[in-house]
Amino acid sequence: ETTVRIAYENNPGEPADLVMNRWKELVAEASDGEVVLELYPSSQLGGKKDVIEQGMLGVNVITIADVGFLTDYDPDLGILFGPYLTDDAESLFKIYESDWFKEKEAKLQEQGIHIVIKNYLYGTRQLLATKKVETPDDLKGMKIRTPNNIMQIRAIEAMGGTPTPMPLGDVYPALTQGVIDGVENPLPVLFGQKLHEQAKELSMISYLQNTSLWLGGQAYFDTLDPEVVEMLHETGYEAGLYSQELAAAEDEKILEAMQDAGVTVSYPDVEPFREKAMAVYDQFPEWSEGLYEEIRSQLGQ
Amino acid sequence: MKLSFKLVSALAGLLVFALIAITAASVVARYVLGTPIQWTEEMSAFLLIWIVFLGAIACEIEDHHLKIDVVTMALPDGLVRWLGAIVGAASVGLLGYMAWLGYVLSESAALKKTQILRISWFWIDIAVTVGAIGIALVMAWRVWLLLTGKPVDAPETEDMSREH
Amino acid sequence: MEWFIIIPFMFLLFALNMRIYLAMFAAILGYFVFFQQIPIQIAVQRLIAPTQNPSLLAIPFFILLGTLLGTTGIASRLLKVADLLVGKLTGGLGHTNVMLSTLMGGLSASNLADAAMMCRMLVPDMIKAGYNKGTAAAITATSALITPILPPGIALIIYGLVADVSIGSMFVAGIIPGLVCSGLLIGAVYLVAKKEGYKPSRQTWPTARETGSTLVEAWPAFLLILVIIGGIRLAVFTPTEAGAIATVVTILIGLFVYREMKMRDLTDAFGSTARQTAAVLLVIMMSSALAWIFSLEQAGVALAEWIMSLTQNPWLFLIIVNVILLVLGMFIEGNALLIILVPLLKPVVLQLGIDPVHFGIVMILNLALGTLTPPVGTVMLLVCNLTDTSFAEFMRRGWPFLLALLVALILVTFIPALSLALV
Ligand code: NA
Ligand code: NA
């Protein structure tokens, strides 16, 4: 019997937790109970960086990471977290199947990172604020909390807001006190963190299709039976599909719940936001020459 | 010892000063100037770990690390001395191992950089090694005093319980 | 559960007078060497992790603030004011200590920060006024427990998130239990002061003239309080940042208004802050690494199943949970325990018809009590360290106050209305 640990920062009941529970079932089924996934929600084994480090040191653990998180290993990967890169998540997933990404994946494996799921949709990032935001002008002077991630900081800045990085755990009190005016994240996270209790204006600017990777250390995967690794990949793909389904369903459910809680939802014209956001694609000199154009052509756009 | 105490303590104190200054500056930048400083969080975390491990060396010199002396207080002096030497030597060993592990971890994390300031995690993790070596040296000195029968009282430092 | 042997091993090392953080580190290493095939450097990674959490910054900030309040002369003016208000009562300074924590509890989210500040501001004067050092330390440590229960509190937020109840409700639910703790402590202070013969610090109620001149002389102190409260309420800064801002204001007052502080005092204060921060944080870091082991071993699952197998009676269930948490809270970091145990216990809590908000307050109060008990109760360690009190002395003098809090825990456990009336 093989036990594989899965660690993530999300709390029980959030979409990531639901998807992992589904994956657990899929794995149990596919392996006749021979392989067991053990789930560790709520950062029980540590934050993202620490768990990835544990995996790279050879610990049995799989965790979730934004592509933005892998830019230390390959700066080019950062572009996959770019604002308004594609219209929908579906076309973004095509890039993950492209030759360009396969090359990157092989390079990461040499550096000790083994990607298990690459069709995982974390959600579409929206803006929840204390004031209505319908145009980039409305964003002027508003302090928007972002994760400590250079791409999101620059994207919010480009669209006119004042990015204010702080840990997710501090956002609730910061909103309560008005230290920040808004926060961006997929709806399930905004709702899961109960931020709608403090900020009542939801702007569906959909500025970022947030895909995520589930990965572990190559050193650990090398110790596994190749058949088990393949089974994990196959069931992982199924779980990824479920995450995409769930994201859509959850968004709808949460929109309703938020409105019931007194949140006003607005659907601004995203074109002006997109135009401003494009500025970020010139701000990363560390990217390969012509990266943006290559990605666009991979997308056939 | 007194000099090294002053040096390490002053250095750690300087970092505390920097921590206060950065935090205050970030409030001013955010509230008065409307442009938050984005690297405050990273810099504070970086400073805090160095404050802890440098502070820990100074704290060891003045023998102020927390311990539970309820049991040993009931023992005869001679025995306490020997026990102190043995536990001290074991502690030096533990700290040496901690220093080594910290170094191995720093090496393996060197590639990873913080998001904004692009500080390599090596410079964060290595604080453990520096701190552990420093504490181990102080402790080894204390064990030597115990074994050679010299008085082991902590050197006179600007005592924290000083009245004002 | 063989790995659990590391806990008695750790206690043995405590008894041999090894530094607490090193004894804990030895236990953690023992786990990695004998019970898990995991690269040992991860033990060090788990130590570093808590220092990367910004809420811990409150500790150096408020330790420094407390020291500076003393050296600048602000504390002594504030004390005169407190003396005006309650000095005529038996155990006046003790009451002041509890009242200040209650007032601060509504601003600050950290009991460590509160304890550090009170140790600096009040304990020296309490000793001067004839209080036993252990008593003064115990009053300071136990009243600091009010801070995490009164909103805002970090534990209230964490519980709201992992148990999926409104953080707003948790905040409101904490108010009465926090005041109950405060009231019971004031009662305990009164009884102890009566028995020990701590005289009122003044014989008569103050005259109007005396009141006037004391208040006028204390204006910079009021300014400081106004800056802190106003700054947080007007959203200029967060409670953690408030520590840094208050420090800056205090230095300015010390240098330009009262002019009692010398440059030497200032540099000394920075150095001693670093040393005390180190002493306390090293233990917190080790305790959070132990929590990681607890989590990796899925000990929470086993524990939750065991608790559920014991009883189906809600009251009995709450008592058992209380006893187990009191024990675990003695050596594992409280917030980590919330994260591990709450999701596992919540289904049972609902099934037994216990309100999750009420359960949360019981858990948080309980874990806060864990910070006051040996061997690694962090607040107790901090206070003993800052006041130079031995643990034995702390326990010998502190039991009436700990007992008062235990009574508060029992009341909050068995009278759900205390938590739920305002929700
Ligand atoms: Na509080
Ligand atoms: Na107090």
Short mmCIF file of C-alpha atoms in Angstrom, two decimals, chain C residues 7-405:
data_model
loop_
_atom_site.label_atom_id
_atom_site.label_comp_id
_atom_site.label_asym_id
_atom_site.label_seq_id
_atom_site.Cartn_x
_atom_site.Cartn_y
_atom_site.Cartn_z
CA ILE C 7 7.23 14.28 24.55
CA PRO C 8 8.30 12.56 27.83
CA PHE C 9 11.88 12.70 26.51
CA MET C 10 11.48 16.46 26.13
CA PHE C 11 10.14 16.76 29.68
CA LEU C 12 13.14 14.80 30.97
CA LEU C 13 15.46 17.31 29.31
CA PHE C 14 13.44 20.17 30.83
CA ALA C 15 14.00 18.61 34.24
CA LEU C 16 17.75 18.39 33.58
CA ASN C 17 17.72 22.16 33.16
CA MET C 18 18.48 22.18 29.45
CA ARG C 19 17.40 25.40 27.77
CA ILE C 20 13.73 24.94 26.89
CA TYR C 21 14.15 25.64 23.19
CA LEU C 22 17.05 23.18 22.95
CA ALA C 23 15.14 20.45 24.78
CA MET C 24 12.31 20.93 22.31
CA PHE C 25 14.76 20.88 19.43
CA ALA C 26 16.23 17.61 20.74
CA ALA C 27 12.74 16.08 20.79
CA ILE C 28 12.07 17.31 17.25
CA LEU C 29 15.39 15.87 16.03
CA GLY C 30 14.59 12.61 17.81
CA TYR C 31 11.38 12.41 15.84
CA PHE C 32 13.13 12.96 12.52
CA VAL C 33 15.91 10.48 13.28
CA PHE C 34 13.86 7.62 14.71
CA PHE C 35 10.32 7.90 13.42
CA GLN C 36 10.30 9.47 9.95
CA GLN C 37 12.38 8.97 6.86
CA ILE C 38 12.37 12.66 6.10
CA PRO C 39 15.36 14.90 5.38
CA ILE C 40 16.29 16.35 8.76
CA GLN C 41 16.92 19.89 7.50
CA ILE C 42 13.15 20.21 7.30
CA ALA C 43 13.24 20.43 11.10
CA VAL C 44 15.07 23.73 10.61
CA GLN C 45 12.66 24.86 7.91
CA ARG C 46 9.78 24.41 10.39
CA LEU C 47 11.63 26.59 12.90
CA ILE C 48 12.09 29.40 10.43
CA ALA C 49 8.48 29.36 9.21
CA PRO C 50 6.85 31.25 12.12
CA THR C 51 9.34 34.12 11.86
CA GLN C 52 7.95 34.77 8.37
CA ASN C 53 4.52 35.49 9.88
CA PRO C 54 3.99 39.26 10.17
CA SER C 55 1.71 39.02 13.22
CA LEU C 56 4.75 38.02 15.30
CA LEU C 57 6.27 41.45 14.67
CA ALA C 58 3.97 42.71 17.42
CA ILE C 59 6.27 41.01 19.94
CA PRO C 60 9.44 43.08 19.41
CA PHE C 61 7.36 46.23 18.85
CA PHE C 62 5.50 46.02 22.11
CA ILE C 63 8.48 44.78 24.14
CA LEU C 64 10.33 47.89 22.98
CA LEU C 65 7.34 50.13 23.55
CA GLY C 66 6.98 48.85 27.09
CA THR C 67 10.66 49.51 27.84
CA LEU C 68 10.51 52.98 26.38
CA LEU C 69 7.34 53.89 28.25
CA GLY C 70 9.40 53.25 31.37
CA THR C 71 12.54 55.16 30.40
CA THR C 72 10.75 58.16 28.93
CA GLY C 73 8.69 58.79 32.04
CA ILE C 74 5.34 58.27 30.35
CA ALA C 75 4.57 55.16 32.38
CA SER C 76 5.07 56.94 35.69
CA ARG C 77 2.66 59.73 34.68
CA LEU C 78 0.08 57.21 33.54
CA LEU C 79 0.44 55.42 36.83
CA LYS C 80 -0.28 58.57 38.71
CA VAL C 81 -3.50 58.83 36.76
CA ALA C 82 -4.39 55.22 37.50
CA ASP C 83 -3.54 55.88 41.11
CA LEU C 84 -6.04 58.76 41.14
CA LEU C 85 -8.75 56.51 39.83
CA VAL C 86 -8.30 53.27 41.76
CA GLY C 87 -5.53 53.96 44.24
CA LYS C 88 -7.97 54.21 47.11
CA LEU C 89 -9.15 50.63 46.50
CA THR C 90 -7.47 47.62 48.10
CA GLY C 91 -4.95 46.22 45.59
CA GLY C 92 -5.17 49.34 43.44
CA LEU C 93 -2.23 48.64 41.15
CA GLY C 94 -3.39 45.07 40.61
CA HIS C 95 -6.76 46.38 39.46
CA THR C 96 -5.05 48.89 37.21
CA ASN C 97 -3.13 46.03 35.62
CA VAL C 98 -6.32 44.10 34.83
CA MET C 99 -8.22 47.18 33.67
CA LEU C 100 -5.43 48.26 31.32
CA SER C 101 -5.38 44.78 29.75
CA THR C 102 -9.14 44.95 29.27
CA LEU C 103 -8.85 48.35 27.62
CA MET C 104 -5.93 47.19 25.46
CA GLY C 105 -7.79 43.97 24.65
CA GLY C 106 -10.14 45.89 22.43
CA LEU C 107 -7.19 47.15 20.38
CA SER C 108 -4.55 44.52 20.37
CA ALA C 109 -4.80 40.99 19.06
CA SER C 110 -1.83 39.48 20.87
CA ASN C 111 -1.60 38.39 24.50
CA LEU C 112 2.21 38.24 24.23
CA ALA C 113 2.37 41.89 23.26
CA ASP C 114 0.04 42.85 26.08
CA ALA C 115 2.03 40.86 28.64
CA ALA C 116 5.31 42.39 27.46
CA MET C 117 3.96 45.89 27.79
CA MET C 118 2.44 45.40 31.26
CA CYS C 119 5.65 43.79 32.56
CA ARG C 120 7.49 46.94 31.62
CA MET C 121 4.87 49.48 32.61
CA LEU C 122 3.44 48.12 35.82
CA VAL C 123 5.46 45.35 37.42
CA PRO C 124 8.37 47.52 38.66
CA ASP C 125 5.91 49.89 40.35
CA MET C 126 3.88 47.03 41.78
CA ILE C 127 7.06 45.67 43.38
CA LYS C 128 7.91 49.11 44.70
CA ALA C 129 4.43 49.33 46.17
CA GLY C 130 5.15 46.15 48.13
CA TYR C 131 3.67 43.48 45.87
CA ASN C 132 5.37 40.12 45.82
CA LYS C 133 7.18 39.71 42.48
CA GLY C 134 5.46 36.41 41.73
CA THR C 135 2.05 37.94 42.40
CA ALA C 136 2.75 40.91 40.15
CA ALA C 137 3.99 38.62 37.39
CA ALA C 138 0.98 36.32 37.72
CA ILE C 139 -1.53 39.18 37.58
CA THR C 140 0.17 40.48 34.46
CA ALA C 141 0.27 37.09 32.73
CA THR C 142 -3.28 36.05 33.57
CA SER C 143 -4.84 39.37 32.64
CA ALA C 144 -3.05 39.24 29.27
CA LEU C 145 -5.38 36.34 28.44
CA ILE C 146 -8.20 38.85 28.05
CA THR C 147 -6.56 40.26 24.90
CA PRO C 148 -7.12 37.31 22.49
CA ILE C 149 -10.71 36.78 23.71
CA LEU C 150 -11.86 40.38 23.25
CA PRO C 151 -12.15 41.39 19.61
CA PRO C 152 -10.04 41.74 17.55
CA GLY C 153 -8.13 38.53 18.15
CA ILE C 154 -6.05 36.39 15.83
CA ALA C 155 -7.49 33.15 17.21
CA LEU C 156 -11.07 34.42 16.68
CA ILE C 157 -10.29 35.03 13.01
CA ILE C 158 -8.57 31.67 12.51
CA TYR C 159 -11.43 29.81 14.16
CA GLY C 160 -13.99 31.66 12.01
CA LEU C 161 -12.15 30.56 8.89
CA VAL C 162 -11.51 26.90 9.68
CA ALA C 163 -14.92 26.30 11.30
CA ASP C 164 -16.70 28.32 8.61
CA VAL C 165 -18.62 30.62 10.94
CA SER C 166 -18.81 34.38 10.56
CA ILE C 167 -15.75 36.17 11.94
CA GLY C 168 -18.08 39.00 12.89
CA SER C 169 -20.06 36.60 15.13
CA MET C 170 -16.84 35.32 16.68
CA PHE C 171 -15.80 38.89 17.45
CA VAL C 172 -19.14 39.65 19.11
CA ALA C 173 -19.17 36.31 20.94
CA GLY C 174 -15.84 37.08 22.56
CA ILE C 175 -17.01 40.25 24.31
CA ILE C 176 -18.89 38.86 27.35
CA PRO C 177 -16.46 35.99 28.02
CA GLY C 178 -13.62 38.51 27.89
CA LEU C 179 -15.38 40.74 30.42
CA VAL C 180 -16.16 37.71 32.60
CA CYS C 181 -12.43 36.90 32.74
CA SER C 182 -11.72 40.52 33.58
CA GLY C 183 -14.33 40.59 36.36
CA LEU C 184 -13.19 37.34 37.95
CA LEU C 185 -9.55 38.49 37.89
CA ILE C 186 -10.49 41.73 39.61
CA GLY C 187 -12.24 39.65 42.26
CA ALA C 188 -9.13 37.48 42.67
CA VAL C 189 -6.88 40.55 42.91
CA TYR C 190 -9.15 41.95 45.61
CA LEU C 191 -9.08 38.75 47.68
CA VAL C 192 -5.30 38.30 47.36
CA ALA C 193 -4.66 41.95 48.17
CA LYS C 194 -6.90 41.68 51.26
CA LYS C 195 -5.11 38.57 52.47
CA GLU C 196 -1.58 39.82 51.77
CA GLY C 197 -2.40 43.24 53.16
CA TYR C 198 -1.53 45.20 50.02
CA LYS C 199 -2.65 48.58 51.25
CA PRO C 200 -4.44 51.02 49.05
CA SER C 201 -1.71 53.13 47.45
CA ARG C 202 -3.39 56.30 48.75
CA GLN C 203 -5.33 57.15 51.87
CA THR C 204 -7.83 59.64 50.49
CA TRP C 205 -9.64 60.26 47.27
CA PRO C 206 -7.84 62.95 45.27
CA THR C 207 -8.73 66.63 45.46
CA ALA C 208 -9.83 68.52 42.39
CA ARG C 209 -6.56 70.44 42.34
CA GLU C 210 -4.42 67.29 42.51
CA THR C 211 -6.53 65.69 39.80
CA GLY C 212 -6.10 68.70 37.58
CA SER C 213 -2.34 68.96 37.89
CA THR C 214 -1.81 65.20 37.43
CA LEU C 215 -3.93 65.17 34.29
CA VAL C 216 -2.18 68.18 32.83
CA GLU C 217 1.24 66.71 33.50
CA ALA C 218 0.18 63.50 31.78
CA TRP C 219 -0.96 65.09 28.53
CA PRO C 220 1.69 63.48 26.31
CA ALA C 221 0.62 60.09 27.63
CA PHE C 222 -2.97 60.81 26.63
CA LEU C 223 -1.72 61.99 23.27
CA LEU C 224 0.02 58.63 22.85
CA ILE C 225 -3.13 56.70 23.70
CA LEU C 226 -5.12 58.93 21.37
CA VAL C 227 -2.64 58.31 18.55
CA ILE C 228 -2.82 54.54 19.01
CA ILE C 229 -6.58 54.22 19.37
CA GLY C 230 -7.34 56.94 16.84
CA GLY C 231 -4.84 55.55 14.35
CA ILE C 232 -6.33 52.09 14.47
CA ARG C 233 -9.94 53.29 14.42
CA LEU C 234 -9.35 55.77 11.59
CA ALA C 235 -7.60 53.05 9.58
CA VAL C 236 -4.24 54.78 9.43
CA PHE C 237 -2.44 51.64 10.53
CA THR C 238 -3.00 48.04 11.67
CA PRO C 239 -2.70 46.99 15.32
CA THR C 240 0.72 45.46 14.57
CA GLU C 241 1.93 48.68 13.00
CA ALA C 242 0.46 50.57 15.94
CA GLY C 243 3.30 49.12 18.03
CA ALA C 244 5.90 50.69 15.75
CA ILE C 245 4.12 54.04 15.49
CA ALA C 246 3.58 54.20 19.24
CA THR C 247 7.29 53.54 19.70
CA VAL C 248 8.22 56.43 17.45
CA VAL C 249 5.80 58.78 19.22
CA THR C 250 7.14 57.63 22.58
CA ILE C 251 10.72 58.34 21.55
CA LEU C 252 9.70 61.81 20.38
CA ILE C 253 7.91 62.52 23.66
CA GLY C 254 10.89 61.19 25.59
CA LEU C 255 13.40 63.30 23.69
CA PHE C 256 11.49 66.54 23.33
CA VAL C 257 8.78 66.74 25.99
CA TYR C 258 9.81 64.99 29.19
CA ARG C 259 13.52 64.87 28.35
CA GLU C 260 14.16 62.20 31.00
CA MET C 261 15.53 59.72 28.48
CA LYS C 262 19.22 59.59 27.63
CA MET C 263 20.63 58.40 24.31
CA ARG C 264 22.17 55.49 26.21
CA ASP C 265 18.71 54.38 27.39
CA LEU C 266 17.54 54.33 23.81
CA THR C 267 20.34 52.14 22.46
CA ASP C 268 20.06 49.84 25.48
CA ALA C 269 16.35 49.47 24.84
CA PHE C 270 16.90 48.33 21.27
CA GLY C 271 19.49 45.72 22.31
CA SER C 272 17.43 44.35 25.17
CA THR C 273 14.38 44.14 22.92
CA ALA C 274 16.33 41.93 20.51
CA ARG C 275 17.49 39.65 23.34
CA GLN C 276 14.05 39.22 24.90
CA THR C 277 12.40 38.73 21.53
CA ALA C 278 14.91 35.96 20.86
CA ALA C 279 14.26 34.21 24.18
CA VAL C 280 10.52 34.03 23.57
CA LEU C 281 10.41 33.50 19.83
CA LEU C 282 12.81 30.55 19.94
CA VAL C 283 10.30 28.69 22.11
CA ILE C 284 7.38 29.69 19.87
CA MET C 285 9.34 28.49 16.84
CA MET C 286 10.01 25.10 18.42
CA SER C 287 6.40 24.78 19.54
CA SER C 288 5.20 25.38 16.01
CA ALA C 289 7.60 22.72 14.69
CA LEU C 290 6.06 20.30 17.22
CA ALA C 291 2.64 21.24 15.87
CA TRP C 292 3.88 20.28 12.41
CA ILE C 293 4.86 16.82 13.65
CA PHE C 294 1.48 16.51 15.32
CA SER C 295 -0.15 17.37 12.02
CA LEU C 296 2.07 15.13 9.85
CA GLU C 297 1.30 12.17 12.09
CA GLN C 298 -2.40 12.89 11.66
CA ALA C 299 -2.56 12.74 15.43
CA GLY C 300 -5.59 15.03 15.30
CA VAL C 301 -7.61 12.35 13.50
CA ALA C 302 -6.78 9.73 16.10
CA LEU C 303 -7.47 12.18 18.89
CA ALA C 304 -10.83 13.29 17.47
CA GLU C 305 -11.94 9.69 16.94
CA TRP C 306 -10.94 8.85 20.47
CA ILE C 307 -12.83 11.80 21.96
CA MET C 308 -15.94 10.87 19.97
CA SER C 309 -15.75 7.26 21.12
CA LEU C 310 -15.82 8.40 24.73
CA THR C 311 -19.21 10.05 24.93
CA GLN C 312 -22.36 11.19 23.16
CA ASN C 313 -23.32 13.67 25.85
CA PRO C 314 -22.64 17.27 24.79
CA TRP C 315 -21.62 18.45 28.27
CA LEU C 316 -19.35 15.51 28.88
CA PHE C 317 -17.92 16.03 25.41
CA LEU C 318 -17.10 19.66 26.22
CA ILE C 319 -15.45 18.66 29.50
CA ILE C 320 -13.30 16.03 27.78
CA VAL C 321 -12.30 18.46 25.04
CA ASN C 322 -11.40 21.03 27.69
CA VAL C 323 -9.18 18.63 29.62
CA ILE C 324 -7.39 17.39 26.50
CA LEU C 325 -6.85 20.90 25.14
CA LEU C 326 -5.51 22.11 28.48
CA VAL C 327 -2.89 19.36 28.30
CA LEU C 328 -2.01 19.79 24.60
CA GLY C 329 -1.98 23.58 24.93
CA MET C 330 0.90 23.22 27.36
CA PHE C 331 3.39 22.37 24.62
CA ILE C 332 1.80 22.81 21.18
CA GLU C 333 1.14 26.21 19.67
CA GLY C 334 -2.53 27.18 20.12
CA ASN C 335 -3.43 28.50 16.67
CA ALA C 336 -1.93 25.41 15.04
CA LEU C 337 -4.09 23.24 17.30
CA LEU C 338 -7.17 25.16 16.15
CA ILE C 339 -6.30 24.49 12.52
CA ILE C 340 -5.70 20.79 13.10
CA LEU C 341 -8.55 19.96 15.46
CA VAL C 342 -11.48 22.23 14.54
CA PRO C 343 -12.31 20.66 11.15
CA LEU C 344 -12.18 17.20 12.74
CA LEU C 345 -14.32 18.05 15.75
CA LYS C 346 -16.83 20.27 13.99
CA PRO C 347 -19.08 17.48 12.62
CA VAL C 348 -19.44 16.04 16.14
CA VAL C 349 -20.05 19.48 17.59
CA LEU C 350 -22.96 20.00 15.19
CA GLN C 351 -24.26 16.48 15.70
CA LEU C 352 -24.32 16.96 19.47
CA GLY C 353 -26.25 20.19 19.03
CA ILE C 354 -23.47 22.46 20.30
CA ASP C 355 -23.36 25.90 18.67
CA PRO C 356 -20.06 26.18 16.74
CA VAL C 357 -19.62 29.81 17.85
CA HIS C 358 -19.94 28.79 21.50
CA PHE C 359 -17.55 25.87 20.91
CA GLY C 360 -15.05 28.25 19.32
CA ILE C 361 -15.00 30.56 22.32
CA VAL C 362 -14.55 27.58 24.65
CA MET C 363 -11.61 26.32 22.58
CA ILE C 364 -9.94 29.71 22.30
CA LEU C 365 -10.29 30.48 26.00
CA ASN C 366 -8.91 27.05 26.74
CA LEU C 367 -5.90 27.38 24.45
CA ALA C 368 -5.23 30.84 25.88
CA LEU C 369 -5.06 29.21 29.31
CA GLY C 370 -2.44 26.85 27.86
CA THR C 371 -0.15 29.85 27.36
CA LEU C 372 -0.09 30.35 31.13
CA THR C 373 0.97 26.91 32.26
CA PRO C 374 4.41 25.28 32.48
CA PRO C 375 6.49 24.07 30.83
CA VAL C 376 6.14 26.03 27.59
CA GLY C 377 3.22 28.36 28.15
CA THR C 378 4.54 31.25 26.07
CA VAL C 379 2.96 34.09 28.02
CA MET C 380 4.15 32.62 31.31
CA LEU C 381 7.67 32.21 29.90
CA LEU C 382 7.71 35.77 28.63
CA VAL C 383 6.50 37.24 31.91
CA CYS C 384 8.85 35.13 34.03
CA ASN C 385 11.72 36.13 31.78
CA LEU C 386 10.94 39.85 31.78
CA THR C 387 10.32 40.02 35.52
CA ASP C 388 13.06 37.58 36.53
CA THR C 389 10.61 35.31 38.36
CA SER C 390 11.13 31.55 38.67
CA PHE C 391 8.37 29.23 37.46
CA ALA C 392 7.99 27.80 40.95
CA GLU C 393 7.40 31.28 42.33
CA PHE C 394 5.00 32.05 39.50
CA MET C 395 2.90 28.99 40.23
CA ARG C 396 3.02 29.42 44.01
CA ARG C 397 1.74 33.00 43.76
CA GLY C 398 -0.31 32.69 40.62
CA TRP C 399 -2.73 29.91 41.47
CA PRO C 400 -5.59 32.17 42.68
CA PHE C 401 -5.57 34.00 39.36
CA LEU C 402 -5.29 30.80 37.33
CA LEU C 403 -8.15 29.43 39.38
CA ALA C 404 -10.23 32.51 38.54
CA LEU C 405 -9.64 31.87 34.84
#
